[in-house]
Coordinates of C-alpha atoms and ligand atoms in Angstrom, one line a residue:
Chain A
M1 CA 137.2 40.8 80.3
L2 CA 139.3 40.2 77.1
E3 CA 136.3 40.7 75.0
A4 CA 135.7 44.0 76.8
L5 CA 139.3 45.0 76.3
S6 CA 139.2 44.6 72.5
F7 CA 135.9 46.4 72.4
F8 CA 137.6 49.2 74.3
S9 CA 140.9 49.3 72.4
N10 CA 140.3 52.5 70.5
S11 CA 138.8 54.1 73.5
L12 CA 141.7 53.1 75.7
I13 CA 144.2 54.6 73.2
A14 CA 142.1 57.7 73.1
S15 CA 142.0 57.8 76.9
A16 CA 145.8 57.6 77.1
L17 CA 146.2 60.4 74.5
L18 CA 143.6 62.6 76.2
S19 CA 145.4 62.0 79.5
V20 CA 148.6 63.6 78.1
A21 CA 146.6 66.6 77.0
V22 CA 144.8 66.8 80.4
A23 CA 148.2 66.7 82.1
I24 CA 149.7 69.6 80.1
I25 CA 146.8 71.8 79.1
G26 CA 144.7 71.1 82.1
S27 CA 147.5 72.1 84.4
L28 CA 148.3 75.2 82.4
M29 CA 144.7 76.2 82.4
L30 CA 144.5 75.8 86.2
V31 CA 147.6 77.8 87.1
N32 CA 146.7 80.6 84.6
R33 CA 143.0 80.6 85.5
Y34 CA 142.1 80.0 81.9
N35 CA 139.0 77.8 82.7
Y36 CA 136.5 80.4 81.7
L37 CA 138.4 81.1 78.5
A38 CA 138.7 77.4 77.7
A39 CA 135.0 77.0 78.3
A40 CA 134.3 79.8 75.8
I41 CA 136.5 78.2 73.2
A42 CA 134.8 74.8 73.8
H43 CA 131.3 76.0 73.5
G44 CA 132.1 78.6 70.8
S45 CA 133.7 76.0 68.6
Y46 CA 130.3 74.4 68.1
G47 CA 130.1 77.1 65.4
G48 CA 132.9 75.3 63.5
I49 CA 131.0 72.1 63.7
G50 CA 127.8 73.7 62.3
L51 CA 129.8 75.3 59.4
A52 CA 131.6 72.1 58.6
I53 CA 128.3 70.2 58.4
Y54 CA 126.7 72.9 56.2
F55 CA 129.7 73.1 53.8
G56 CA 130.3 69.4 53.8
L57 CA 133.8 69.7 55.2
P58 CA 135.4 67.2 57.6
I59 CA 134.2 68.0 61.2
L60 CA 137.7 68.0 62.6
L61 CA 138.9 70.5 60.0
G62 CA 135.9 72.9 60.5
A63 CA 136.2 72.7 64.3
T64 CA 139.9 73.1 64.3
L65 CA 139.9 76.2 62.1
F66 CA 137.0 77.8 64.0
A67 CA 138.5 77.0 67.4
L68 CA 141.9 78.4 66.4
I69 CA 140.3 81.7 65.2
L70 CA 138.2 81.9 68.3
A71 CA 141.4 81.4 70.4
L72 CA 143.2 84.1 68.5
V73 CA 140.3 86.6 69.1
L74 CA 140.1 85.7 72.8
A75 CA 143.9 86.1 73.2
Y76 CA 143.6 89.5 71.6
I77 CA 140.7 90.5 73.7
T78 CA 142.2 89.4 77.0
L79 CA 145.5 91.2 76.2
K80 CA 144.0 94.5 75.0
E81 CA 140.5 94.9 76.5
S82 CA 139.9 95.7 80.2
R83 CA 136.2 94.7 80.1
H84 CA 136.9 91.4 78.5
D85 CA 134.5 89.3 80.6
I86 CA 131.5 90.6 78.6
L87 CA 133.1 90.0 75.2
I88 CA 134.1 86.4 76.2
S89 CA 130.5 85.5 77.2
L90 CA 129.3 87.0 73.9
L91 CA 131.8 85.0 71.8
W92 CA 130.8 81.9 73.7
A93 CA 127.1 82.4 72.8
V94 CA 127.7 83.6 69.3
G95 CA 129.8 80.6 68.4
M96 CA 127.1 78.2 69.6
S97 CA 124.4 80.2 67.8
V98 CA 126.4 80.0 64.5
G99 CA 126.6 76.2 65.0
I100 CA 122.8 75.9 65.7
I101 CA 121.8 78.0 62.7
F102 CA 124.1 76.3 60.2
V103 CA 122.9 72.9 61.3
D104 CA 119.3 74.1 60.9
L105 CA 120.1 75.4 57.4
T106 CA 121.6 72.0 56.3
P107 CA 118.9 70.2 54.4
G108 CA 118.1 66.7 55.6
Y109 CA 120.6 66.8 58.4
H110 CA 119.3 64.9 61.4
T111 CA 122.4 63.4 63.0
D112 CA 122.2 63.5 66.8
L113 CA 123.9 66.8 67.8
L114 CA 124.3 65.5 71.3
A115 CA 127.1 63.4 70.1
Y116 CA 129.2 66.6 69.7
L117 CA 128.0 68.2 72.9
F118 CA 128.6 65.1 75.1
G119 CA 130.8 62.9 73.0
D120 CA 131.1 59.2 72.9
I121 CA 134.5 57.7 73.6
L122 CA 133.4 54.3 72.4
M123 CA 132.9 55.6 68.9
V124 CA 136.2 57.4 68.4
P125 CA 137.4 56.6 64.8
S126 CA 141.1 55.7 64.2
T127 CA 141.7 58.8 62.2
D128 CA 140.9 60.9 65.3
L129 CA 143.6 59.0 67.2
I130 CA 146.2 60.3 64.7
Y131 CA 144.9 63.9 65.2
M132 CA 145.1 63.3 69.0
G133 CA 148.6 62.0 68.8
A134 CA 149.7 65.0 66.7
V135 CA 148.2 67.4 69.2
D136 CA 149.9 65.6 72.1
L137 CA 153.2 65.9 70.3
L138 CA 152.8 69.6 69.8
L139 CA 151.8 70.0 73.5
V140 CA 154.9 68.1 74.7
L141 CA 157.1 70.2 72.5
F142 CA 155.5 73.4 73.7
I143 CA 155.8 72.6 77.4
T144 CA 159.3 71.3 77.1
L145 CA 160.6 74.4 75.3
F146 CA 158.7 77.0 77.3
Y147 CA 158.4 75.3 80.7
H148 CA 160.2 78.0 82.7
H149 CA 158.7 80.9 80.8
L150 CA 155.2 79.5 81.1
L151 CA 155.7 79.0 84.8
A152 CA 157.0 82.5 85.3
I153 CA 154.0 83.9 83.6
A154 CA 151.6 81.8 85.7
Y155 CA 153.2 82.8 89.0
D156 CA 153.9 86.5 88.4
R157 CA 153.0 88.0 85.0
E158 CA 154.5 91.4 85.6
F159 CA 157.8 90.0 86.8
A160 CA 157.8 87.8 83.7
I161 CA 157.3 90.9 81.5
L162 CA 160.3 92.6 83.3
R163 CA 162.5 89.6 82.5
G164 CA 161.7 89.9 78.8
V165 CA 159.5 86.8 78.7
R166 CA 157.2 87.0 75.6
V167 CA 154.0 87.1 77.5
G168 CA 151.7 88.0 74.7
F169 CA 153.1 85.3 72.4
L170 CA 153.0 82.6 75.1
H171 CA 149.5 83.6 76.2
T172 CA 148.3 83.4 72.6
T173 CA 150.0 80.1 71.9
T174 CA 148.7 78.6 75.1
L175 CA 145.1 79.5 74.0
L176 CA 145.8 78.0 70.6
M177 CA 146.9 74.8 72.3
V178 CA 143.8 74.9 74.4
A179 CA 141.7 75.1 71.2
L180 CA 143.5 72.1 69.6
T181 CA 143.0 70.2 72.8
I182 CA 139.3 70.9 72.9
V183 CA 138.9 69.9 69.3
M184 CA 140.7 66.6 69.9
S185 CA 138.3 65.9 72.8
I186 CA 135.1 66.7 70.9
R187 CA 134.3 63.3 69.6
S188 CA 135.2 61.4 72.8
I189 CA 134.2 63.8 75.6
G190 CA 132.1 66.4 73.9
L191 CA 132.2 70.2 74.1
I192 CA 130.2 70.5 77.3
L193 CA 132.0 67.9 79.5
V194 CA 135.5 68.6 78.3
I195 CA 136.2 71.5 80.8
A196 CA 135.3 69.4 83.8
L197 CA 137.6 66.6 82.6
F198 CA 140.4 69.1 82.1
S199 CA 139.9 70.9 85.5
V200 CA 139.5 68.1 88.0
P201 CA 142.7 66.1 87.7
P202 CA 145.0 69.2 87.9
Y203 CA 143.0 70.7 90.7
I204 CA 143.6 67.5 92.7
A205 CA 147.2 67.1 91.6
E206 CA 148.1 70.6 92.6
K207 CA 147.4 69.9 96.3
F208 CA 149.7 66.8 96.4
T209 CA 152.7 68.0 94.5
S210 CA 155.5 70.4 95.1
S211 CA 156.6 71.1 91.5
F212 CA 154.7 71.9 88.3
R213 CA 156.3 69.0 86.6
S214 CA 155.0 66.5 89.2
M215 CA 151.7 68.2 89.1
M216 CA 151.4 67.5 85.4
M217 CA 152.5 63.9 85.9
L218 CA 150.0 63.3 88.6
S219 CA 147.2 65.0 86.6
G220 CA 147.9 62.6 83.7
I221 CA 147.8 59.6 86.0
I222 CA 144.5 60.7 87.6
A223 CA 143.0 61.4 84.3
L224 CA 143.9 58.0 82.9
G225 CA 142.5 56.4 86.1
L226 CA 139.2 58.3 85.6
F227 CA 139.0 57.2 82.0
V228 CA 139.5 53.5 82.8
L229 CA 137.2 53.6 85.8
G230 CA 134.5 55.5 83.9
L231 CA 134.7 53.1 80.9
W232 CA 134.5 50.1 83.2
I233 CA 131.4 51.5 85.0
A234 CA 129.8 52.3 81.6
Y235 CA 130.5 48.8 80.4
L236 CA 129.1 47.2 83.5
F237 CA 125.9 49.2 83.6
D238 CA 125.6 49.9 79.9
I239 CA 125.5 53.6 80.3
S240 CA 127.1 56.6 78.7
A241 CA 130.9 56.5 79.0
S242 CA 131.5 60.2 78.9
A243 CA 128.9 60.8 81.6
S244 CA 130.4 58.0 83.8
I245 CA 133.9 59.5 83.4
I246 CA 132.7 62.9 84.5
L247 CA 130.8 61.5 87.4
C248 CA 133.9 59.7 88.5
A249 CA 135.8 63.0 88.3
G250 CA 133.1 64.6 90.4
A251 CA 133.3 61.9 93.0
L252 CA 137.1 62.1 93.2
F253 CA 136.8 65.9 93.5
L254 CA 134.5 65.5 96.5
I255 CA 136.7 62.9 98.2
T256 CA 139.8 65.0 97.9
Y257 CA 138.1 68.4 98.5
H258 CA 139.3 68.9 102.1
K259 CA 142.7 67.4 101.6
G260 CA 145.6 69.8 101.6
R261 CA 143.5 72.9 101.9
R262 CA 145.2 75.7 103.7
Chain B
M1 CA 178.3 114.7 91.8
P2 CA 177.2 111.0 91.4
S3 CA 175.3 110.1 88.2
V4 CA 171.5 110.1 88.1
A5 CA 170.0 106.6 88.3
V6 CA 166.4 107.6 88.0
D7 CA 165.4 110.9 86.4
I8 CA 161.7 111.7 86.8
R9 CA 160.6 114.8 84.9
H10 CA 157.1 116.4 85.3
L11 CA 155.6 113.0 85.5
S12 CA 151.8 112.7 85.6
F13 CA 149.8 109.5 85.4
R14 CA 146.2 108.5 85.4
Y15 CA 144.5 105.1 84.9
D16 CA 141.1 106.6 84.2
E17 CA 140.0 110.2 84.3
E18 CA 141.5 111.1 87.7
Y19 CA 145.2 111.7 88.0
V20 CA 146.9 109.3 90.4
L21 CA 150.3 111.1 90.2
E22 CA 150.6 114.8 89.4
D23 CA 153.6 116.7 88.1
I24 CA 156.3 114.7 89.9
T25 CA 159.9 115.7 89.4
A26 CA 162.8 114.0 91.2
Q27 CA 166.3 112.7 90.7
I28 CA 167.5 109.6 92.4
Y29 CA 171.3 109.3 92.4
D30 CA 173.4 106.2 91.8
R31 CA 173.7 104.1 95.0
E32 CA 171.2 106.3 96.8
Y33 CA 168.8 104.6 99.2
I34 CA 165.3 106.1 98.9
A35 CA 162.3 105.2 101.1
I36 CA 158.9 105.9 99.7
I37 CA 156.0 106.4 102.1
G38 CA 152.5 107.7 101.9
P39 CA 148.9 106.7 102.5
N40 CA 147.2 103.7 100.8
G41 CA 146.1 104.6 97.3
G42 CA 148.6 107.5 97.2
G43 CA 150.3 106.2 94.1
K44 CA 153.4 104.5 95.4
S45 CA 153.0 101.2 93.6
T46 CA 152.0 103.1 90.5
L47 CA 155.2 105.2 90.6
L48 CA 157.3 102.0 90.9
K49 CA 155.5 100.5 87.9
L50 CA 156.3 103.6 85.9
I51 CA 159.9 103.4 86.9
L52 CA 159.9 99.8 85.8
G53 CA 158.3 100.7 82.5
L54 CA 155.3 98.4 83.2
L55 CA 153.1 101.6 82.8
R56 CA 153.7 104.5 80.5
P57 CA 153.6 108.1 81.8
T58 CA 150.5 110.1 80.8
K59 CA 152.7 113.2 80.8
G60 CA 156.4 113.8 81.4
E61 CA 159.1 111.1 81.3
I62 CA 161.3 108.8 83.3
L63 CA 164.8 107.9 82.4
I64 CA 166.8 105.1 84.0
Y65 CA 170.5 105.7 83.7
G66 CA 169.7 108.0 80.8
Q67 CA 167.5 105.6 78.9
P68 CA 163.8 104.7 78.8
P69 CA 162.9 102.0 81.4
E70 CA 162.0 99.4 78.8
K71 CA 165.6 99.4 77.7
K72 CA 167.0 99.1 81.2
R73 CA 165.0 96.2 82.6
T74 CA 167.9 93.8 82.7
I75 CA 169.6 96.0 85.3
I76 CA 166.6 96.3 87.5
G77 CA 165.6 93.9 90.4
Y78 CA 161.9 94.1 91.5
L79 CA 159.9 92.8 94.4
P80 CA 156.2 93.4 93.8
Q81 CA 153.5 94.1 96.3
N82 CA 151.0 91.4 97.2
I83 CA 152.4 88.6 95.2
N84 CA 150.8 86.1 97.6
F85 CA 147.8 85.5 95.4
N86 CA 149.2 82.6 93.5
L87 CA 150.3 80.4 96.4
D88 CA 148.4 77.4 95.1
I89 CA 150.8 76.7 92.2
P90 CA 153.2 74.0 93.3
L91 CA 156.5 75.8 93.2
T92 CA 159.6 75.6 95.4
A93 CA 161.6 78.6 96.5
K94 CA 164.4 77.5 94.2
T95 CA 162.1 77.7 91.1
I96 CA 160.9 81.1 92.0
I97 CA 164.4 82.6 92.7
L98 CA 165.7 81.1 89.4
Q99 CA 162.9 83.0 87.5
G100 CA 164.9 86.1 88.2
R101 CA 167.6 84.7 85.8
L102 CA 165.2 84.3 82.9
S103 CA 165.5 86.5 79.9
R104 CA 163.9 86.9 76.5
N105 CA 166.0 84.2 74.8
K106 CA 167.0 82.1 77.9
L107 CA 164.6 79.2 77.9
F108 CA 166.8 76.9 80.1
Y109 CA 169.1 77.5 83.0
D110 CA 172.8 77.0 82.8
P111 CA 175.5 76.4 85.5
Q112 CA 176.0 80.1 86.1
D113 CA 172.3 80.5 87.0
Y114 CA 172.6 77.8 89.6
E115 CA 175.8 79.4 91.0
A116 CA 174.0 82.7 91.3
L117 CA 171.1 81.0 93.0
E118 CA 173.4 79.3 95.6
S119 CA 175.2 82.5 96.3
V120 CA 172.1 84.7 96.7
A121 CA 170.5 82.1 98.9
H122 CA 173.6 81.9 101.0
K123 CA 173.7 85.7 101.4
L124 CA 170.1 85.9 102.5
K125 CA 170.5 82.8 104.7
I126 CA 167.7 80.8 102.9
S127 CA 169.8 77.9 101.5
H128 CA 167.8 75.5 103.7
L129 CA 164.5 76.6 102.2
L130 CA 165.3 76.1 98.5
H131 CA 163.3 72.9 98.2
T132 CA 160.4 74.0 100.3
K133 CA 157.1 74.6 98.6
I134 CA 156.3 78.4 98.5
S135 CA 152.9 77.8 100.3
H136 CA 154.7 76.2 103.3
L137 CA 157.0 79.2 103.9
S138 CA 156.3 81.8 106.5
G139 CA 155.5 85.4 105.4
G140 CA 159.1 86.5 106.2
E141 CA 160.7 83.6 104.5
R142 CA 158.5 84.2 101.4
Q143 CA 159.6 87.8 101.2
K144 CA 163.2 86.8 101.5
V145 CA 162.7 84.4 98.6
L146 CA 161.2 87.2 96.5
L147 CA 164.1 89.5 97.5
A148 CA 166.4 86.7 96.4
R149 CA 164.6 86.6 93.0
A150 CA 165.1 90.3 92.7
L151 CA 168.8 90.1 93.6
V152 CA 169.8 87.0 91.7
T153 CA 170.8 89.0 88.6
E154 CA 172.9 91.4 90.7
P155 CA 170.9 94.5 89.6
K156 CA 172.2 98.0 89.6
L157 CA 168.8 99.3 90.6
L158 CA 166.6 97.6 93.2
V159 CA 162.9 98.4 93.4
L160 CA 161.0 96.9 96.4
D161 CA 157.2 97.4 97.0
E162 CA 156.4 96.9 100.7
P163 CA 158.9 94.1 101.2
T164 CA 157.9 93.7 104.8
A165 CA 154.2 93.8 104.6
S166 CA 152.7 90.9 106.7
V167 CA 156.2 90.0 108.0
D168 CA 156.9 89.6 111.7
L169 CA 159.1 92.1 113.5
G170 CA 162.2 89.9 113.7
A171 CA 162.1 89.2 109.9
Q172 CA 161.4 92.9 109.2
K173 CA 164.6 93.9 111.0
E174 CA 166.5 91.2 109.3
I175 CA 165.3 92.3 105.8
Y176 CA 166.2 95.9 106.5
A177 CA 169.6 94.9 107.8
I178 CA 170.2 93.1 104.6
L179 CA 169.0 96.0 102.5
K180 CA 171.3 98.4 104.3
E181 CA 174.3 96.4 103.3
L182 CA 173.5 96.1 99.6
D183 CA 175.6 98.3 97.4
M184 CA 173.3 99.5 94.7
T185 CA 170.6 102.1 94.0
K186 CA 167.6 101.2 96.2
I187 CA 164.0 102.4 96.1
V188 CA 161.8 100.9 98.8
V189 CA 158.2 101.5 99.5
S190 CA 157.5 100.9 103.2
H191 CA 155.1 101.5 106.0
D192 CA 157.7 100.8 108.7
I193 CA 159.0 104.3 109.0
N194 CA 160.9 103.7 112.3
I195 CA 163.0 100.9 110.9
I196 CA 163.5 102.3 107.4
L197 CA 164.8 105.7 108.6
E198 CA 168.1 104.2 109.5
G199 CA 170.4 104.0 106.5
V200 CA 168.0 105.7 104.2
D201 CA 169.3 108.8 102.4
R202 CA 166.0 110.4 101.6
V203 CA 162.3 109.8 102.2
F204 CA 159.7 110.5 99.4
Y205 CA 156.2 111.1 100.7
I206 CA 153.7 110.5 97.9
N207 CA 150.1 111.3 97.9
R208 CA 149.3 112.1 94.3
K209 CA 152.0 114.8 94.7
L210 CA 155.6 114.2 95.9
F211 CA 157.1 115.7 99.0
I212 CA 160.8 115.0 99.3
H213 CA 162.1 114.7 102.9
D214 CA 165.8 115.0 103.2
N215 CA 166.4 112.4 105.9
I216 CA 169.8 113.7 107.0
E217 CA 168.9 117.3 107.6
L218 CA 165.2 116.6 108.4
K219 CA 164.4 119.5 106.1
I220 CA 161.0 119.3 104.4
T221 CA 160.0 121.5 101.5
P222 CA 156.4 120.9 100.7
R223 CA 155.4 122.1 97.2
E224 CA 151.9 123.3 98.2
G225 CA 153.2 125.6 100.9
H226 CA 150.5 125.1 103.5
F227 CA 152.4 122.5 105.5
C228 CA 155.0 123.5 108.0
E229 CA 157.8 121.1 108.4
M230 CA 156.6 119.5 111.7
E231 CA 153.1 119.1 110.4
L232 CA 154.3 117.3 107.3
F233 CA 156.5 115.0 109.4
E234 CA 153.6 114.3 111.7
E235 CA 151.5 113.6 108.7
L236 CA 154.1 111.2 107.3
K237 CA 154.1 109.3 110.6
R238 CA 150.4 109.3 111.0
S239 CA 149.8 107.9 107.6
C240 CA 152.3 105.2 108.3
D241 CA 150.8 104.3 111.7
A242 CA 147.4 104.0 110.2
Ligands
ADP1 N1 145.2 98.9 87.5 C1 144.5 100.0 88.0 N2 143.4 100.5 87.3 C2 142.8 101.6 87.8 N3 143.1 102.2 89.0 C3 144.2 101.8 89.7 C4 144.9 100.6 89.2 N4 145.9 100.4 90.1 C5 145.8 101.3 91.1 N5 144.8 102.1 90.8 C6 144.3 103.3 91.6 O1 145.4 104.2 91.6 C7 145.6 104.8 92.9 C8 147.0 104.6 93.4 O2 147.2 103.2 93.7 P1 148.6 102.6 94.1 O3 149.6 103.1 93.2 O4 148.4 101.1 94.2 O5 148.7 103.2 95.6 P2 149.7 102.8 96.8 O6 150.7 101.8 96.3 O7 150.3 104.1 97.2 O8 148.8 102.2 97.8 C9 144.5 104.2 93.8 O9 143.4 105.1 93.9 C10 144.1 102.9 93.1 O10 142.8 102.6 93.3
MG2 MG1 151.0 99.9 96.8

């Protein structure tokens, strides 16, 4: 047990840091119905990974810049364009294609790309933990400052506009935060699994709470529970930790599916 | 002569190619109570959004107490139509009512905001509901909460879009009784013509064009000329019964 704990120490810290992000960004994604947008940022930011590999830049830097730009473009499109669904799907695919092509163009590059698509929480380097901590700090600051405004937008956007809430600014900033959150999850959860992880805990928490604050709290607790359980199962059976965590999320989703439905 | 609260001049509006509202001219006076009726899709909600400045006129203009709507938002209270789509978000009535107190630079609530909350909740007799989750409220209670959110800033102009849709008869009567007592300019879209006619100063019938129906004298002056007074009134009622 102790042996296992020390083996998991980085992954446990990563799990705790990710749980904070799930609590805040996952909840905001759910109440604003940003899941599709977040998925587009997640998949599209593979382009940043490809570019970073090709130009020999740190992966985190490449992915961060690319994901932030993608988030800005998506924010602009969703604010200005009425037929934005098509453009979102296009950006999603174009981003991934950029990644694939630049990895192909990189001479002698054979690293397993699956690592970025599905992640490996057991291999999170300590430098990533600092990145995660910094993003968490930004998220906490963001939600603390703009709690009431963000909630007003989520509940009734037009009314928020009437009250003078900066809807465009907060919509854009939320998507930028989503982008940072996705990048911080790449190495541990991967681009493909990240959306499920960020959706399930808030979805469950929403049914059992009566304020957005408690919804965020409960999401964080559920996420942390899923991480610990998933890691434990992965350790016991020597299987992929990310996949185990997501399977736990899926199972919990099914168990609670009929609870609290109107 | 009272001052003009809402001045609508030759207003036309279209979302796409087809005009939803065409050449509408009307003045709404300070402290007047206006009921807007008309068939579904006739453009009632669109007109309200133009008055609020959420939409811009394609032609013509609207002034609120002499200024463009965007400049007057702080004095307007609004209750939108069909706000029940976001019931899943865990919010209490209190949180929703307080949202009426937000403004561009107000990020946190202060004691005055909580006082305003208490007083509007008391006035609408919903103090006992403040800590109830919005999804657990009945239709009538929810509409009263949204009315409270519109009133919590003590607006000069109140704009309500079907405040009694999906509300039981008892709550409907209660809401209209409250409205009748409020001392401000009121514009209310409603299908409940029988109830709304009491206390209302004028009725606007909107179906792409505007027909103003002076409620006191029951004198109707259709712009297109092929309606006689009774026909128009029957038409008003028919469209509301449907
Ligand atoms: N956002 C929109 N985009 C395009 N058409 C719209 C939009 N909102 C309303 N419409 C159309 O405008 C017309 C008037 O709608 P609306 O103002 O909601 O009518 P009412 O409130 O009287 O039922 C309808 O034909 C409706 O389909
Ligand atoms: Mg309408």
